[in-house]
mmCIF file of C-alpha atoms in Angstrom:
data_model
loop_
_atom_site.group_PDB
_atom_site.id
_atom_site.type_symbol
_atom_site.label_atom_id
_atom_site.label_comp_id
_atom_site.label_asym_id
_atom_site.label_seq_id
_atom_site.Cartn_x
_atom_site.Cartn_y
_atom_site.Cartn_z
ATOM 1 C CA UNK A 1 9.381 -6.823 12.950
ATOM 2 C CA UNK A 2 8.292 -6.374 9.297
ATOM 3 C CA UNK A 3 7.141 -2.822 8.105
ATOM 4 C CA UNK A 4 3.831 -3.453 6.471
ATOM 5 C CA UNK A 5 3.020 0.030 6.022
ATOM 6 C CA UNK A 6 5.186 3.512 6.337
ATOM 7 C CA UNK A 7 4.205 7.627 5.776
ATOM 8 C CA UNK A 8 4.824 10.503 7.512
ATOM 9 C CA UNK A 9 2.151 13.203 8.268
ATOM 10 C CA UNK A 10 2.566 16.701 5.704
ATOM 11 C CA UNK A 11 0.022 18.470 6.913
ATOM 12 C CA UNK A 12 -3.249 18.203 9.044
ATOM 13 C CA UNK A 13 -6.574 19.672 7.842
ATOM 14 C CA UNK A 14 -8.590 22.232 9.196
ATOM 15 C CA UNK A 15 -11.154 20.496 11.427
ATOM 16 C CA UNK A 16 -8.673 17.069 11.786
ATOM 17 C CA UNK A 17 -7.631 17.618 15.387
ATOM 18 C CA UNK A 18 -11.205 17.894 16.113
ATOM 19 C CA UNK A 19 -11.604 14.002 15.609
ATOM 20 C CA UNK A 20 -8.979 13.129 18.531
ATOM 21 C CA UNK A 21 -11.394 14.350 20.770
ATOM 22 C CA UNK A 22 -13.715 11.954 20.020
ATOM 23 C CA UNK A 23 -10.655 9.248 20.075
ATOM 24 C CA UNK A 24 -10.727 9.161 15.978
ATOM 25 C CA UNK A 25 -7.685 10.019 13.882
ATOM 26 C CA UNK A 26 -8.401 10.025 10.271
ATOM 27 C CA UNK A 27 -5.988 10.107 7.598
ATOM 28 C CA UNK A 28 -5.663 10.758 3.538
ATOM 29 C CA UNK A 29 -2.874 10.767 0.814
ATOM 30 C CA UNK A 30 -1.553 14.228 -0.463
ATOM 31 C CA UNK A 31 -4.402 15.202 -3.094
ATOM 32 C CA UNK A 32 -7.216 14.781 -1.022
ATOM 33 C CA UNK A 33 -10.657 16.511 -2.142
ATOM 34 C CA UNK A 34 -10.435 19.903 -0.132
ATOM 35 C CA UNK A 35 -14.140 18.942 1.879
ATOM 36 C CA UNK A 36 -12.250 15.853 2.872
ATOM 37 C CA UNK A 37 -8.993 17.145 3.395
ATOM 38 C CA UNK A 38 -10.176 19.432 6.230
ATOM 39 C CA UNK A 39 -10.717 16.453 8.086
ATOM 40 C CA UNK A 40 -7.667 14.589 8.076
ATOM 41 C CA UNK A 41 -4.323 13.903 8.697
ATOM 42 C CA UNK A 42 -2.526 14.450 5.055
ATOM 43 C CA UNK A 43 0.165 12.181 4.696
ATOM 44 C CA UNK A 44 2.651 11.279 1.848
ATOM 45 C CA UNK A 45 1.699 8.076 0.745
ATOM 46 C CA UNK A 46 3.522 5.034 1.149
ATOM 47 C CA UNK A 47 3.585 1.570 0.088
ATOM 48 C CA UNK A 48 1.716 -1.469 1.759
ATOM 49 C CA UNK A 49 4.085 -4.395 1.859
ATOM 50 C CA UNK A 50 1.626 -6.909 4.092
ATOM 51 C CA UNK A 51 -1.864 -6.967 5.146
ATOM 52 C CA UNK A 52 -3.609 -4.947 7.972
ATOM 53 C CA UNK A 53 -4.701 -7.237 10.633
ATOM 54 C CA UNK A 54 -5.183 -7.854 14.085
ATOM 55 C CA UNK A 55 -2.445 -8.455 16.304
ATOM 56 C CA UNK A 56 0.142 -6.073 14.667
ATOM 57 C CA UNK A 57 1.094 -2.837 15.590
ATOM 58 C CA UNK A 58 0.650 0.771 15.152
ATOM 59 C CA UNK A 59 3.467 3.381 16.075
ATOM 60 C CA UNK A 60 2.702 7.086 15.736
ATOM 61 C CA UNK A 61 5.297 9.033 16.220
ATOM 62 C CA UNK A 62 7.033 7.675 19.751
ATOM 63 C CA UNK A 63 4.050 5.618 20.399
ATOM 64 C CA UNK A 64 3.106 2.560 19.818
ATOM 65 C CA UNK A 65 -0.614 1.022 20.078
ATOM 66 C CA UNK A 66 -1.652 -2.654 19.537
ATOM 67 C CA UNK A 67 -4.014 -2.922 16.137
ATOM 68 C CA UNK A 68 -7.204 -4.704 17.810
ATOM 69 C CA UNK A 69 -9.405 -4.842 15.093
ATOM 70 C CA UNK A 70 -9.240 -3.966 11.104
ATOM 71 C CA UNK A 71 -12.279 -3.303 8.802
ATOM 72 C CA UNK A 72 -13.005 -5.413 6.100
ATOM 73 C CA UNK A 73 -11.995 -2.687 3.536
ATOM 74 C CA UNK A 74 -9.479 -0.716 5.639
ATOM 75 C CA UNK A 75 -6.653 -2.305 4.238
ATOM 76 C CA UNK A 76 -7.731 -1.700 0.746
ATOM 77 C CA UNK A 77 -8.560 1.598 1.789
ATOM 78 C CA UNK A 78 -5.426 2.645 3.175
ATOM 79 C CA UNK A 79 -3.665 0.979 0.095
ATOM 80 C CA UNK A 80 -5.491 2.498 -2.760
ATOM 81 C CA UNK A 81 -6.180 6.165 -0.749
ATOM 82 C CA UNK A 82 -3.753 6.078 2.001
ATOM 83 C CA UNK A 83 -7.358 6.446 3.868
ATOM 84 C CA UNK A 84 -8.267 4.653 7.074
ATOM 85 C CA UNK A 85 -10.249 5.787 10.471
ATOM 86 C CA UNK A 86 -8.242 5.020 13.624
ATOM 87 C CA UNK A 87 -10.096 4.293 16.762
ATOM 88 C CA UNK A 88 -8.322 4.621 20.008
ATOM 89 C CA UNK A 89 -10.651 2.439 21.849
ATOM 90 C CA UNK A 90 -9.251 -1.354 21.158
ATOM 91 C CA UNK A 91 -12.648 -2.391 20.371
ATOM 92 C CA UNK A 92 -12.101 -6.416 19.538
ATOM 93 C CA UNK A 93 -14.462 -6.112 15.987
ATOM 94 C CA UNK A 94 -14.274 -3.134 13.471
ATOM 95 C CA UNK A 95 -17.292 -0.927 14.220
ATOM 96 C CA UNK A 96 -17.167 0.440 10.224
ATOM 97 C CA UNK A 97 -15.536 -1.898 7.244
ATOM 98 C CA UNK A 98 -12.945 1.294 7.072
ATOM 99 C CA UNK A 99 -12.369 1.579 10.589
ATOM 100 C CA UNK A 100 -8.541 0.415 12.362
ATOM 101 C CA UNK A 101 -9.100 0.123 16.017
ATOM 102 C CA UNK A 102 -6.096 0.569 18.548
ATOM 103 C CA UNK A 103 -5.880 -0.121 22.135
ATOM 104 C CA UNK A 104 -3.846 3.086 24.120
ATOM 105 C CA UNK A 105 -4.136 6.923 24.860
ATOM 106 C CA UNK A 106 -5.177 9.024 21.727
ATOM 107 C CA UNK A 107 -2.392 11.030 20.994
ATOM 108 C CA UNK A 108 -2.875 14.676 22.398
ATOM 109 C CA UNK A 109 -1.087 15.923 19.500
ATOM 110 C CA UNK A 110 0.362 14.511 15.755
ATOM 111 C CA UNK A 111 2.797 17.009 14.423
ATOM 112 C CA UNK A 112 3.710 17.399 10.625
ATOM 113 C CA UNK A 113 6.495 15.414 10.491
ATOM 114 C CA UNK A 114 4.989 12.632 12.965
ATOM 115 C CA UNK A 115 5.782 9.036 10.721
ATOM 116 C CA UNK A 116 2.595 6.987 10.950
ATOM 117 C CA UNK A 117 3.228 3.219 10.760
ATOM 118 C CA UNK A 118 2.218 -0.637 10.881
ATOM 119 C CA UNK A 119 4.626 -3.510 11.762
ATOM 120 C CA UNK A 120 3.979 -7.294 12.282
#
């Protein structure tokens, strides 16, 4: 399997957690504006080495999800940002052009520390 795209997790924003319960993670490179950050998962940014798609995978931490669907911008997004909205509901089309969706269980919880990647 080829590593398209690699961080791990720093820190997680006020209000982040809050997402998960309505299956949503949400994540942001270190530098985040604070009204943003409080929302997301802050991560260390990494670099994207292939293109988001369908069909690949997703492995937070220990688990690993299969990528069902990928906005027309999320790849961009998570490129340029290190922004992207996961969905844990393996919807077959993107609902939002900066959406990832991801068949499995939302996590219950993501750690600092938890790595965050894709693979084909």
């Amino acid at each position: 399997m080829t590593v398209i795209y690699q961080t791990t997790i720093t820190r997680i924003g006020q209000s982040a957690a809050d997402a998960l319960s309505d299956n949503m993670l949400i994540t942001f490179r270190e530098g985040a504006p604070a009204d943003i950050e409080a929302f997301c998962f802050i991560h260390c940014h990494g670099e994207m080495s292939g293109e988001l798609k369908a069909g690949s995978q997703m492995e937070l931490g220990d688990a690993r999800y299969a990528v069902t669907a990928v906005g027309e911008v999320a790849g961009q997004n998570l490129r340029e940002l290190g922004h992207i909205t996961l969905r844990f509901d393996g919807q077959p089309q993107a609902e939002y052009p900066g959406t990832v969706h991801v068949a499995g269980p939302v996590p219950q919880a993501v750690t600092p520390g938890c790595t965050l990647k894709f693979v084909a």
